[in-house]
Amino acid sequence: MNKSVKQKSGAPNHKIVLLRVLLVLSVTVVMLCLTVFLSLKALCSDRYPNVQSTFVTTILETGQMKSLVSIFMKSEKIQEIVDANSMKALDSDVDEGLISLAGVGESSKEDMAEPGEDIEIFEVAGATYTGTMMIVKDPSRVSLATIYPWREMGVTLDELVTQNDAVAGINGGLYKSDNNSGGRPLGVIVSNGEIQYNRPNDCRGLVLVGFTTENILQIIDINGMSEAQVTELVETRHIRDAVTFQEEASDANNHFVQLIINNEARQMNGAGSGLNPRTAIGQRADGAVLMFVTDGRGKSGHLGASSGDLIAVMQEYGAVNAANLDGGSSSCMYYDGEYLMESVTFYYANSSWRLPAGFIVR
């Protein structure tokens, strides 16, 4: 008597399929990590000195990724690269006599209510970046807006601009950016003549960047000053609006501020800096304010701008004095209801990081 044999189903066991998928994913992740590790190791190797130099100086300017370099290189080697790409000091005070403000500051309230001929916008293209130059012909329209009193969470640049009935703005100085909180500044903040934050020892090498009551851009080294000395400086120099950014070249921080003082461009060793998104501010002889922001860090395939790029652009547009401000993911520009330059961070690609303060154009 023949017995029928029940055929086993050809369907695969779900557990086996899941294990196979997990195995493939695990191998993929391991391979990606290995690829990244080997790529970083190659970038830090002595085999390609130019690539190594650019990579190191660029990474040291970032807020969150500085430690990557120290994994592959000794601190002595890192400092050697930083020193080889340093910038010579510009110690001169701004000569206010080089800025002529005849006819400036006469904009009517109607002119200031809407964007117009007083503001010009230019697109700037470099080999490793794209940027936007905003020229504000009347410097009295430029001021510093803040969220004071300080709190944990800041606001995006568009909020800062619209909340202050302004038409344009850029990011400004140093602030605590952990987890994109952005509500607390670092260094010194002056808004409408009021010192709203005064801790000059928050960071080493701070430089004050802002405007006097006479609408002249100032770039003042306050490194080592006490709170009382900063208060006296603000009062005696008639500072109405200002932020601070950091001037320090080391394996801990690699930042720069002064670009041009009294028509003298800063001299550089090597490249002077890495390539990153940038925000810079300057002033022409006729008093017009130059606001310049670039992209970088992979945005549109661009690495970013160097210190030399900023100097060259500022000179091209006639800057007598110019300074670098906070850059990287913070760099942004807003004008007439839209972002002309937004954060290069992917998840804030259509906006900006939260900020405690920014230069606005009323």
mmCIF file of C-alpha atoms in Angstrom:
data_model
loop_
_atom_site.group_PDB
_atom_site.id
_atom_site.type_symbol
_atom_site.label_atom_id
_atom_site.label_comp_id
_atom_site.label_asym_id
_atom_site.label_seq_id
_atom_site.Cartn_x
_atom_site.Cartn_y
_atom_site.Cartn_z
ATOM 1 C CA MET A 1 0.000 0.000 0.000
ATOM 2 C CA ASN A 2 1.489 3.269 -1.097
ATOM 3 C CA LYS A 3 1.657 6.068 1.448
ATOM 4 C CA SER A 4 1.463 9.655 0.320
ATOM 5 C CA VAL A 5 4.381 11.861 1.361
ATOM 6 C CA LYS A 6 3.594 15.436 2.371
ATOM 7 C CA GLN A 7 5.981 17.885 0.639
ATOM 8 C CA LYS A 8 7.684 20.515 2.771
ATOM 9 C CA SER A 9 6.899 24.065 1.892
ATOM 10 C CA GLY A 10 9.544 25.904 -0.154
ATOM 11 C CA ALA A 11 8.923 29.138 1.810
ATOM 12 C CA PRO A 12 12.033 30.214 3.744
ATOM 13 C CA ASN A 13 12.001 30.362 7.499
ATOM 14 C CA HIS A 14 11.279 33.950 8.619
ATOM 15 C CA LYS A 15 13.912 33.810 11.330
ATOM 16 C CA ILE A 16 16.563 32.755 8.839
ATOM 17 C CA VAL A 17 15.595 35.590 6.493
ATOM 18 C CA LEU A 18 15.778 38.091 9.354
ATOM 19 C CA LEU A 19 19.195 36.797 10.406
ATOM 20 C CA ARG A 20 20.454 37.085 6.844
ATOM 21 C CA VAL A 21 19.205 40.667 6.574
ATOM 22 C CA LEU A 22 20.814 41.584 9.881
ATOM 23 C CA LEU A 23 24.061 39.950 8.786
ATOM 24 C CA VAL A 24 24.111 41.940 5.526
ATOM 25 C CA LEU A 25 23.348 45.179 7.389
ATOM 26 C CA SER A 26 26.034 44.470 9.972
ATOM 27 C CA VAL A 27 28.640 43.770 7.309
ATOM 28 C CA THR A 28 27.616 46.926 5.445
ATOM 29 C CA VAL A 29 27.919 49.074 8.571
ATOM 30 C CA VAL A 30 31.311 47.558 9.402
ATOM 31 C CA MET A 31 32.550 48.155 5.867
ATOM 32 C CA LEU A 32 31.328 51.759 5.922
ATOM 33 C CA CYS A 33 33.007 52.400 9.267
ATOM 34 C CA LEU A 34 36.202 50.807 8.010
ATOM 35 C CA THR A 35 36.082 52.914 4.854
ATOM 36 C CA VAL A 36 35.589 56.120 6.858
ATOM 37 C CA PHE A 37 38.390 55.149 9.239
ATOM 38 C CA LEU A 38 40.830 54.400 6.429
ATOM 39 C CA SER A 39 39.829 57.574 4.572
ATOM 40 C CA LEU A 40 40.435 59.725 7.645
ATOM 41 C CA LYS A 41 43.728 57.984 8.249
ATOM 42 C CA ALA A 42 44.786 58.695 4.663
ATOM 43 C CA LEU A 43 43.771 62.363 4.968
ATOM 44 C CA CYS A 44 45.902 62.685 8.088
ATOM 45 C CA SER A 45 48.911 60.860 6.661
ATOM 46 C CA ASP A 46 52.131 62.557 5.537
ATOM 47 C CA ARG A 47 51.755 61.016 2.079
ATOM 48 C CA TYR A 48 49.664 63.937 0.844
ATOM 49 C CA PRO A 49 50.916 67.038 2.743
ATOM 50 C CA ASN A 50 48.637 69.565 1.009
ATOM 51 C CA VAL A 51 45.556 67.442 1.616
ATOM 52 C CA GLN A 52 46.665 66.802 5.187
ATOM 53 C CA SER A 53 47.138 70.521 5.830
ATOM 54 C CA THR A 54 43.735 71.491 4.425
ATOM 55 C CA PHE A 55 41.953 68.693 6.279
ATOM 56 C CA VAL A 56 43.540 69.453 9.650
ATOM 57 C CA THR A 57 43.010 73.229 9.533
ATOM 58 C CA THR A 58 39.436 72.752 8.335
ATOM 59 C CA ILE A 59 38.463 70.219 11.005
ATOM 60 C CA LEU A 60 40.009 72.289 13.804
ATOM 61 C CA GLU A 61 37.607 75.116 12.948
ATOM 62 C CA THR A 62 34.553 72.944 13.545
ATOM 63 C CA GLY A 63 32.670 72.840 16.806
ATOM 64 C CA GLN A 64 32.004 69.122 17.139
ATOM 65 C CA MET A 65 34.648 67.251 15.127
ATOM 66 C CA LYS A 66 37.979 68.592 16.430
ATOM 67 C CA SER A 67 38.786 65.311 18.186
ATOM 68 C CA LEU A 68 38.856 63.397 14.883
ATOM 69 C CA VAL A 69 42.304 64.731 14.052
ATOM 70 C CA SER A 70 43.803 63.778 17.414
ATOM 71 C CA ILE A 71 42.847 60.152 16.821
ATOM 72 C CA PHE A 72 45.325 59.892 13.963
ATOM 73 C CA MET A 73 47.927 62.541 14.780
ATOM 74 C CA LYS A 74 50.022 63.643 17.730
ATOM 75 C CA SER A 75 49.343 67.088 19.156
ATOM 76 C CA GLU A 76 52.837 68.256 18.197
ATOM 77 C CA LYS A 77 52.193 67.423 14.545
ATOM 78 C CA ILE A 78 48.810 69.120 14.628
ATOM 79 C CA GLN A 79 50.306 72.300 16.069
ATOM 80 C CA GLU A 80 53.065 72.185 13.454
ATOM 81 C CA ILE A 81 50.444 72.228 10.702
ATOM 82 C CA VAL A 82 48.506 75.020 12.420
ATOM 83 C CA ASP A 83 51.665 77.126 12.756
ATOM 84 C CA ALA A 84 52.555 76.556 9.101
ATOM 85 C CA ASN A 85 49.143 77.972 8.123
ATOM 86 C CA SER A 86 48.907 80.812 10.609
ATOM 87 C CA MET A 87 48.083 84.473 10.069
ATOM 88 C CA LYS A 88 50.242 87.399 11.085
ATOM 89 C CA ALA A 89 48.733 89.737 13.651
ATOM 90 C CA LEU A 90 47.030 93.000 12.727
ATOM 91 C CA ASP A 91 47.452 95.127 15.848
ATOM 92 C CA SER A 92 46.384 98.548 14.558
ATOM 93 C CA ASP A 93 43.253 100.283 15.819
ATOM 94 C CA VAL A 94 40.674 101.280 13.251
ATOM 95 C CA ASP A 95 41.442 104.749 11.869
ATOM 96 C CA GLU A 96 38.028 106.386 11.833
ATOM 97 C CA GLY A 97 39.365 109.156 9.609
ATOM 98 C CA LEU A 98 39.475 106.707 6.693
ATOM 99 C CA ILE A 99 35.674 106.380 6.768
ATOM 100 C CA SER A 100 33.648 109.279 5.356
ATOM 101 C CA LEU A 101 30.016 109.322 6.463
ATOM 102 C CA ALA A 102 28.877 112.447 4.618
ATOM 103 C CA GLY A 103 25.202 112.100 3.775
ATOM 104 C CA VAL A 104 24.926 108.793 5.637
ATOM 105 C CA GLY A 105 22.240 108.200 8.217
ATOM 106 C CA GLU A 106 19.599 110.299 6.465
ATOM 107 C CA SER A 107 17.278 107.436 5.457
ATOM 108 C CA SER A 108 13.651 108.226 6.139
ATOM 109 C CA LYS A 109 11.361 105.857 8.020
ATOM 110 C CA GLU A 110 9.634 105.101 4.713
ATOM 111 C CA ASP A 111 12.958 104.095 3.126
ATOM 112 C CA MET A 112 13.777 101.865 6.088
ATOM 113 C CA ALA A 113 10.433 100.080 6.053
ATOM 114 C CA GLU A 114 11.094 98.133 2.867
ATOM 115 C CA PRO A 115 14.162 96.830 0.997
ATOM 116 C CA GLY A 116 15.250 99.269 -1.684
ATOM 117 C CA GLU A 117 18.171 100.901 -3.380
ATOM 118 C CA ASP A 118 19.969 101.232 -0.037
ATOM 119 C CA ILE A 119 20.663 97.459 -0.124
ATOM 120 C CA GLU A 120 22.452 95.629 -2.939
ATOM 121 C CA ILE A 121 22.823 91.867 -3.302
ATOM 122 C CA PHE A 122 25.566 90.134 -5.282
ATOM 123 C CA GLU A 123 26.282 86.447 -5.821
ATOM 124 C CA VAL A 124 29.945 85.537 -5.420
ATOM 125 C CA ALA A 125 31.457 82.322 -6.779
ATOM 126 C CA GLY A 126 34.836 80.935 -5.744
ATOM 127 C CA ALA A 127 36.710 77.753 -6.585
ATOM 128 C CA THR A 128 35.540 76.004 -3.397
ATOM 129 C CA TYR A 129 32.450 77.969 -2.371
ATOM 130 C CA THR A 130 29.519 80.108 -3.389
ATOM 131 C CA GLY A 131 28.479 83.121 -1.370
ATOM 132 C CA THR A 132 26.271 86.174 -1.152
ATOM 133 C CA MET A 133 27.444 89.739 -0.596
ATOM 134 C CA MET A 134 24.960 92.195 0.878
ATOM 135 C CA ILE A 135 25.907 95.877 0.731
ATOM 136 C CA VAL A 136 24.037 98.217 3.080
ATOM 137 C CA LYS A 137 24.827 101.770 2.012
ATOM 138 C CA ASP A 138 23.579 103.386 5.225
ATOM 139 C CA PRO A 139 25.461 101.903 8.233
ATOM 140 C CA SER A 140 22.992 103.458 10.672
ATOM 141 C CA ARG A 141 20.512 100.807 9.532
ATOM 142 C CA VAL A 142 22.764 98.020 10.835
ATOM 143 C CA SER A 143 22.325 97.062 14.485
ATOM 144 C CA LEU A 144 22.504 94.019 16.736
ATOM 145 C CA ALA A 145 19.271 92.262 17.627
ATOM 146 C CA THR A 146 19.250 89.872 20.591
ATOM 147 C CA ILE A 147 16.838 87.660 22.557
ATOM 148 C CA TYR A 148 17.922 89.269 25.859
ATOM 149 C CA PRO A 149 17.167 88.337 28.647
ATOM 150 C CA TRP A 150 18.995 85.130 27.828
ATOM 151 C CA ARG A 151 17.340 81.750 27.935
ATOM 152 C CA GLU A 152 18.157 78.200 26.931
ATOM 153 C CA MET A 153 16.663 78.283 23.436
ATOM 154 C CA GLY A 154 17.503 80.912 20.847
ATOM 155 C CA VAL A 155 15.605 81.760 17.659
ATOM 156 C CA THR A 156 16.268 81.254 13.964
ATOM 157 C CA LEU A 157 17.599 84.189 11.959
ATOM 158 C CA ASP A 158 14.296 84.815 10.168
ATOM 159 C CA GLU A 159 12.564 85.090 13.556
ATOM 160 C CA LEU A 160 15.234 87.486 14.819
ATOM 161 C CA VAL A 161 14.796 89.672 11.738
ATOM 162 C CA THR A 162 10.990 89.723 11.650
ATOM 163 C CA GLN A 163 10.579 90.123 15.413
ATOM 164 C CA ASN A 164 12.626 93.318 15.181
ATOM 165 C CA ASP A 165 10.803 94.732 12.140
ATOM 166 C CA ALA A 166 13.972 94.423 10.082
ATOM 167 C CA VAL A 167 14.432 93.451 6.426
ATOM 168 C CA ALA A 168 17.708 91.539 6.554
ATOM 169 C CA GLY A 169 20.246 89.925 8.835
ATOM 170 C CA ILE A 170 23.267 87.673 9.312
ATOM 171 C CA ASN A 171 24.525 85.626 12.238
ATOM 172 C CA GLY A 172 27.051 87.222 14.579
ATOM 173 C CA GLY A 173 29.397 86.126 17.354
ATOM 174 C CA LEU A 174 30.141 83.151 19.573
ATOM 175 C CA TYR A 175 27.371 81.363 21.449
ATOM 176 C CA LYS A 176 26.602 78.031 23.089
ATOM 177 C CA SER A 177 25.361 75.863 20.249
ATOM 178 C CA ASP A 178 25.078 72.481 22.007
ATOM 179 C CA ASN A 179 22.090 70.531 20.630
ATOM 180 C CA ASN A 180 21.147 73.637 18.640
ATOM 181 C CA SER A 181 19.987 75.398 21.787
ATOM 182 C CA GLY A 182 21.507 78.753 20.817
ATOM 183 C CA GLY A 183 20.055 80.859 23.610
ATOM 184 C CA ARG A 184 23.222 81.916 25.416
ATOM 185 C CA PRO A 185 26.067 84.022 23.984
ATOM 186 C CA LEU A 186 29.761 83.864 24.824
ATOM 187 C CA GLY A 187 32.126 86.777 25.338
ATOM 188 C CA VAL A 188 30.513 90.201 25.063
ATOM 189 C CA ILE A 189 27.207 91.431 23.648
ATOM 190 C CA VAL A 190 26.344 95.114 23.229
ATOM 191 C CA SER A 191 22.967 96.112 21.804
ATOM 192 C CA ASN A 192 21.776 99.706 21.390
ATOM 193 C CA GLY A 193 24.555 100.873 23.730
ATOM 194 C CA GLU A 194 23.595 98.435 26.485
ATOM 195 C CA ILE A 195 26.051 95.741 27.600
ATOM 196 C CA GLN A 196 23.771 92.722 27.765
ATOM 197 C CA TYR A 197 26.499 90.130 28.313
ATOM 198 C CA ASN A 198 29.964 90.781 29.697
ATOM 199 C CA ARG A 199 32.197 87.770 30.235
ATOM 200 C CA PRO A 200 35.374 88.490 28.273
ATOM 201 C CA ASN A 201 37.129 85.506 29.825
ATOM 202 C CA ASP A 202 34.654 82.957 28.463
ATOM 203 C CA CYS A 203 37.218 82.190 25.747
ATOM 204 C CA ARG A 204 40.797 83.103 24.962
ATOM 205 C CA GLY A 205 41.632 85.575 22.219
ATOM 206 C CA LEU A 206 38.320 87.412 21.974
ATOM 207 C CA VAL A 207 37.952 90.305 19.541
ATOM 208 C CA LEU A 208 35.079 92.785 19.715
ATOM 209 C CA VAL A 209 33.402 93.473 16.357
ATOM 210 C CA GLY A 210 30.692 96.092 16.030
ATOM 211 C CA PHE A 211 29.657 99.695 15.451
ATOM 212 C CA THR A 212 30.030 102.973 17.291
ATOM 213 C CA THR A 213 27.292 105.532 17.745
ATOM 214 C CA GLU A 214 28.942 107.282 14.779
ATOM 215 C CA ASN A 215 28.257 104.166 12.659
ATOM 216 C CA ILE A 216 31.894 103.185 12.186
ATOM 217 C CA LEU A 217 32.879 99.501 12.305
ATOM 218 C CA GLN A 218 35.317 98.665 15.090
ATOM 219 C CA ILE A 219 37.523 95.587 15.413
ATOM 220 C CA ILE A 220 39.100 95.620 18.902
ATOM 221 C CA ASP A 221 41.252 92.994 20.606
ATOM 222 C CA ILE A 222 39.879 92.517 24.150
ATOM 223 C CA ASN A 223 41.938 89.444 25.023
ATOM 224 C CA GLY A 224 42.786 89.486 28.730
ATOM 225 C CA MET A 225 40.434 92.354 29.589
ATOM 226 C CA SER A 226 38.322 92.261 32.729
ATOM 227 C CA GLU A 227 34.596 92.977 32.813
ATOM 228 C CA ALA A 228 35.328 96.457 34.199
ATOM 229 C CA GLN A 229 37.788 97.163 31.385
ATOM 230 C CA VAL A 230 35.249 96.060 28.767
ATOM 231 C CA THR A 231 32.634 98.326 30.338
ATOM 232 C CA GLU A 232 35.051 101.255 30.186
ATOM 233 C CA LEU A 233 35.956 100.415 26.570
ATOM 234 C CA VAL A 234 32.323 100.343 25.477
ATOM 235 C CA GLU A 235 31.672 103.687 27.170
ATOM 236 C CA THR A 236 34.793 105.540 26.001
ATOM 237 C CA ARG A 237 34.709 104.180 22.431
ATOM 238 C CA HIS A 238 30.931 104.751 22.192
ATOM 239 C CA ILE A 239 30.167 101.188 21.096
ATOM 240 C CA ARG A 240 26.464 100.829 20.283
ATOM 241 C CA ASP A 241 26.244 97.276 18.884
ATOM 242 C CA ALA A 242 28.856 94.515 19.021
ATOM 243 C CA VAL A 243 29.616 90.805 19.353
ATOM 244 C CA THR A 244 32.822 88.865 19.933
ATOM 245 C CA PHE A 245 34.585 86.160 17.977
ATOM 246 C CA GLN A 246 37.730 84.222 18.791
ATOM 247 C CA GLU A 247 41.282 84.712 17.551
ATOM 248 C CA GLU A 248 43.268 81.607 18.467
ATOM 249 C CA ALA A 249 45.418 79.227 16.438
ATOM 250 C CA SER A 250 45.987 75.946 18.267
ATOM 251 C CA ASP A 251 45.025 72.292 18.220
ATOM 252 C CA ALA A 252 42.114 73.189 20.497
ATOM 253 C CA ASN A 253 40.694 76.068 18.457
ATOM 254 C CA ASN A 254 41.693 77.419 15.109
ATOM 255 C CA HIS A 255 39.839 80.685 14.575
ATOM 256 C CA PHE A 256 40.654 84.113 13.172
ATOM 257 C CA VAL A 257 38.960 87.512 13.232
ATOM 258 C CA GLN A 258 40.876 90.443 11.709
ATOM 259 C CA LEU A 259 40.933 90.400 7.910
ATOM 260 C CA ILE A 260 41.629 94.001 6.883
ATOM 261 C CA ILE A 261 42.490 96.969 9.094
ATOM 262 C CA ASN A 262 42.909 100.461 7.619
ATOM 263 C CA ASN A 263 43.248 99.031 4.090
ATOM 264 C CA GLU A 264 45.987 96.636 5.239
ATOM 265 C CA ALA A 265 45.180 93.014 4.399
ATOM 266 C CA ARG A 266 46.309 90.393 6.870
ATOM 267 C CA GLN A 267 49.346 88.403 5.768
ATOM 268 C CA MET A 268 49.250 84.621 5.916
ATOM 269 C CA ASN A 269 51.634 81.713 6.216
ATOM 270 C CA GLY A 270 50.579 78.885 3.911
ATOM 271 C CA ALA A 271 46.831 78.865 3.314
ATOM 272 C CA GLY A 272 46.123 80.796 6.506
ATOM 273 C CA SER A 273 43.102 78.673 7.382
ATOM 274 C CA GLY A 274 41.002 75.708 6.360
ATOM 275 C CA LEU A 275 37.887 75.684 4.171
ATOM 276 C CA ASN A 276 34.533 76.234 5.869
ATOM 277 C CA PRO A 277 31.273 78.144 5.598
ATOM 278 C CA ARG A 278 31.999 81.755 6.593
ATOM 279 C CA THR A 279 30.302 84.941 7.765
ATOM 280 C CA ALA A 280 32.224 88.205 7.514
ATOM 281 C CA ILE A 281 31.461 91.890 7.954
ATOM 282 C CA GLY A 282 33.294 94.946 6.639
ATOM 283 C CA GLN A 283 32.979 98.640 5.873
ATOM 284 C CA ARG A 284 33.901 100.718 2.818
ATOM 285 C CA ALA A 285 35.408 104.202 2.843
ATOM 286 C CA ASP A 286 31.958 105.684 2.113
ATOM 287 C CA GLY A 287 30.546 103.988 5.219
ATOM 288 C CA ALA A 288 28.650 101.219 3.419
ATOM 289 C CA VAL A 289 28.550 97.950 5.345
ATOM 290 C CA LEU A 290 29.575 94.706 3.619
ATOM 291 C CA MET A 291 27.979 91.470 4.832
ATOM 292 C CA PHE A 292 29.329 88.300 3.243
ATOM 293 C CA VAL A 293 28.251 84.684 3.811
ATOM 294 C CA THR A 294 29.489 81.521 2.059
ATOM 295 C CA ASP A 295 28.513 77.868 1.941
ATOM 296 C CA GLY A 296 30.761 74.830 2.481
ATOM 297 C CA ARG A 297 31.024 71.419 4.200
ATOM 298 C CA GLY A 298 29.627 69.645 1.180
ATOM 299 C CA LYS A 299 26.775 72.060 0.477
ATOM 300 C CA SER A 300 26.294 72.050 -3.313
ATOM 301 C CA GLY A 301 29.566 70.118 -3.508
ATOM 302 C CA HIS A 302 31.593 72.940 -1.936
ATOM 303 C CA LEU A 303 34.189 72.695 0.835
ATOM 304 C CA GLY A 304 33.957 76.347 1.866
ATOM 305 C CA ALA A 305 36.009 79.542 1.887
ATOM 306 C CA SER A 306 39.445 80.221 3.339
ATOM 307 C CA SER A 307 40.688 83.337 5.127
ATOM 308 C CA GLY A 308 42.368 84.333 1.864
ATOM 309 C CA ASP A 309 39.049 84.032 0.038
ATOM 310 C CA LEU A 310 37.362 86.363 2.525
ATOM 311 C CA ILE A 311 40.146 88.925 2.269
ATOM 312 C CA ALA A 312 40.105 88.833 -1.537
ATOM 313 C CA VAL A 313 36.321 89.305 -1.718
ATOM 314 C CA MET A 314 36.302 92.082 0.881
ATOM 315 C CA GLN A 315 39.079 93.884 -1.005
ATOM 316 C CA GLU A 316 37.221 93.462 -4.284
ATOM 317 C CA TYR A 317 34.174 95.157 -2.776
ATOM 318 C CA GLY A 318 36.215 98.003 -1.302
ATOM 319 C CA ALA A 319 36.506 97.144 2.403
ATOM 320 C CA VAL A 320 38.729 99.444 4.461
ATOM 321 C CA ASN A 321 38.127 97.267 7.526
ATOM 322 C CA ALA A 322 36.779 93.722 7.699
ATOM 323 C CA ALA A 323 36.408 90.906 10.212
ATOM 324 C CA ASN A 324 35.516 87.232 10.237
ATOM 325 C CA LEU A 325 32.554 86.257 12.422
ATOM 326 C CA ASP A 326 31.201 82.911 13.603
ATOM 327 C CA GLY A 327 31.000 80.503 10.674
ATOM 328 C CA GLY A 328 30.395 76.814 10.048
ATOM 329 C CA SER A 329 26.845 75.628 10.590
ATOM 330 C CA SER A 330 25.953 79.039 12.051
ATOM 331 C CA SER A 331 26.574 80.949 8.817
ATOM 332 C CA CYS A 332 23.346 82.329 7.331
ATOM 333 C CA MET A 333 21.831 85.364 5.624
ATOM 334 C CA TYR A 334 18.186 86.421 5.444
ATOM 335 C CA TYR A 335 16.714 89.160 3.247
ATOM 336 C CA ASP A 336 13.280 90.320 2.175
ATOM 337 C CA GLY A 337 11.400 87.272 3.453
ATOM 338 C CA GLU A 338 13.767 84.501 2.385
ATOM 339 C CA TYR A 339 17.091 82.896 3.186
ATOM 340 C CA LEU A 340 19.787 83.850 0.710
ATOM 341 C CA MET A 341 22.233 81.604 2.600
ATOM 342 C CA GLU A 342 20.902 78.933 4.946
ATOM 343 C CA SER A 343 22.673 76.620 7.360
ATOM 344 C CA VAL A 344 24.793 73.935 5.697
ATOM 345 C CA THR A 345 23.585 71.420 8.300
ATOM 346 C CA PHE A 346 21.337 68.937 6.493
ATOM 347 C CA TYR A 347 18.488 68.947 9.010
ATOM 348 C CA TYR A 348 18.372 72.778 9.081
ATOM 349 C CA ALA A 349 18.942 73.116 5.342
ATOM 350 C CA ASN A 350 16.028 75.501 4.802
ATOM 351 C CA SER A 351 16.631 77.706 7.819
ATOM 352 C CA SER A 352 19.332 78.549 10.334
ATOM 353 C CA TRP A 353 20.575 77.326 13.665
ATOM 354 C CA ARG A 354 19.015 78.968 16.707
ATOM 355 C CA LEU A 355 20.885 82.129 17.659
ATOM 356 C CA PRO A 356 20.997 84.503 20.646
ATOM 357 C CA ALA A 357 21.937 87.510 18.498
ATOM 358 C CA GLY A 358 22.603 88.666 14.951
ATOM 359 C CA PHE A 359 23.361 91.779 12.938
ATOM 360 C CA ILE A 360 20.141 93.043 11.347
ATOM 361 C CA VAL A 361 19.266 95.737 8.820
ATOM 362 C CA ARG A 362 16.244 97.823 9.779
#
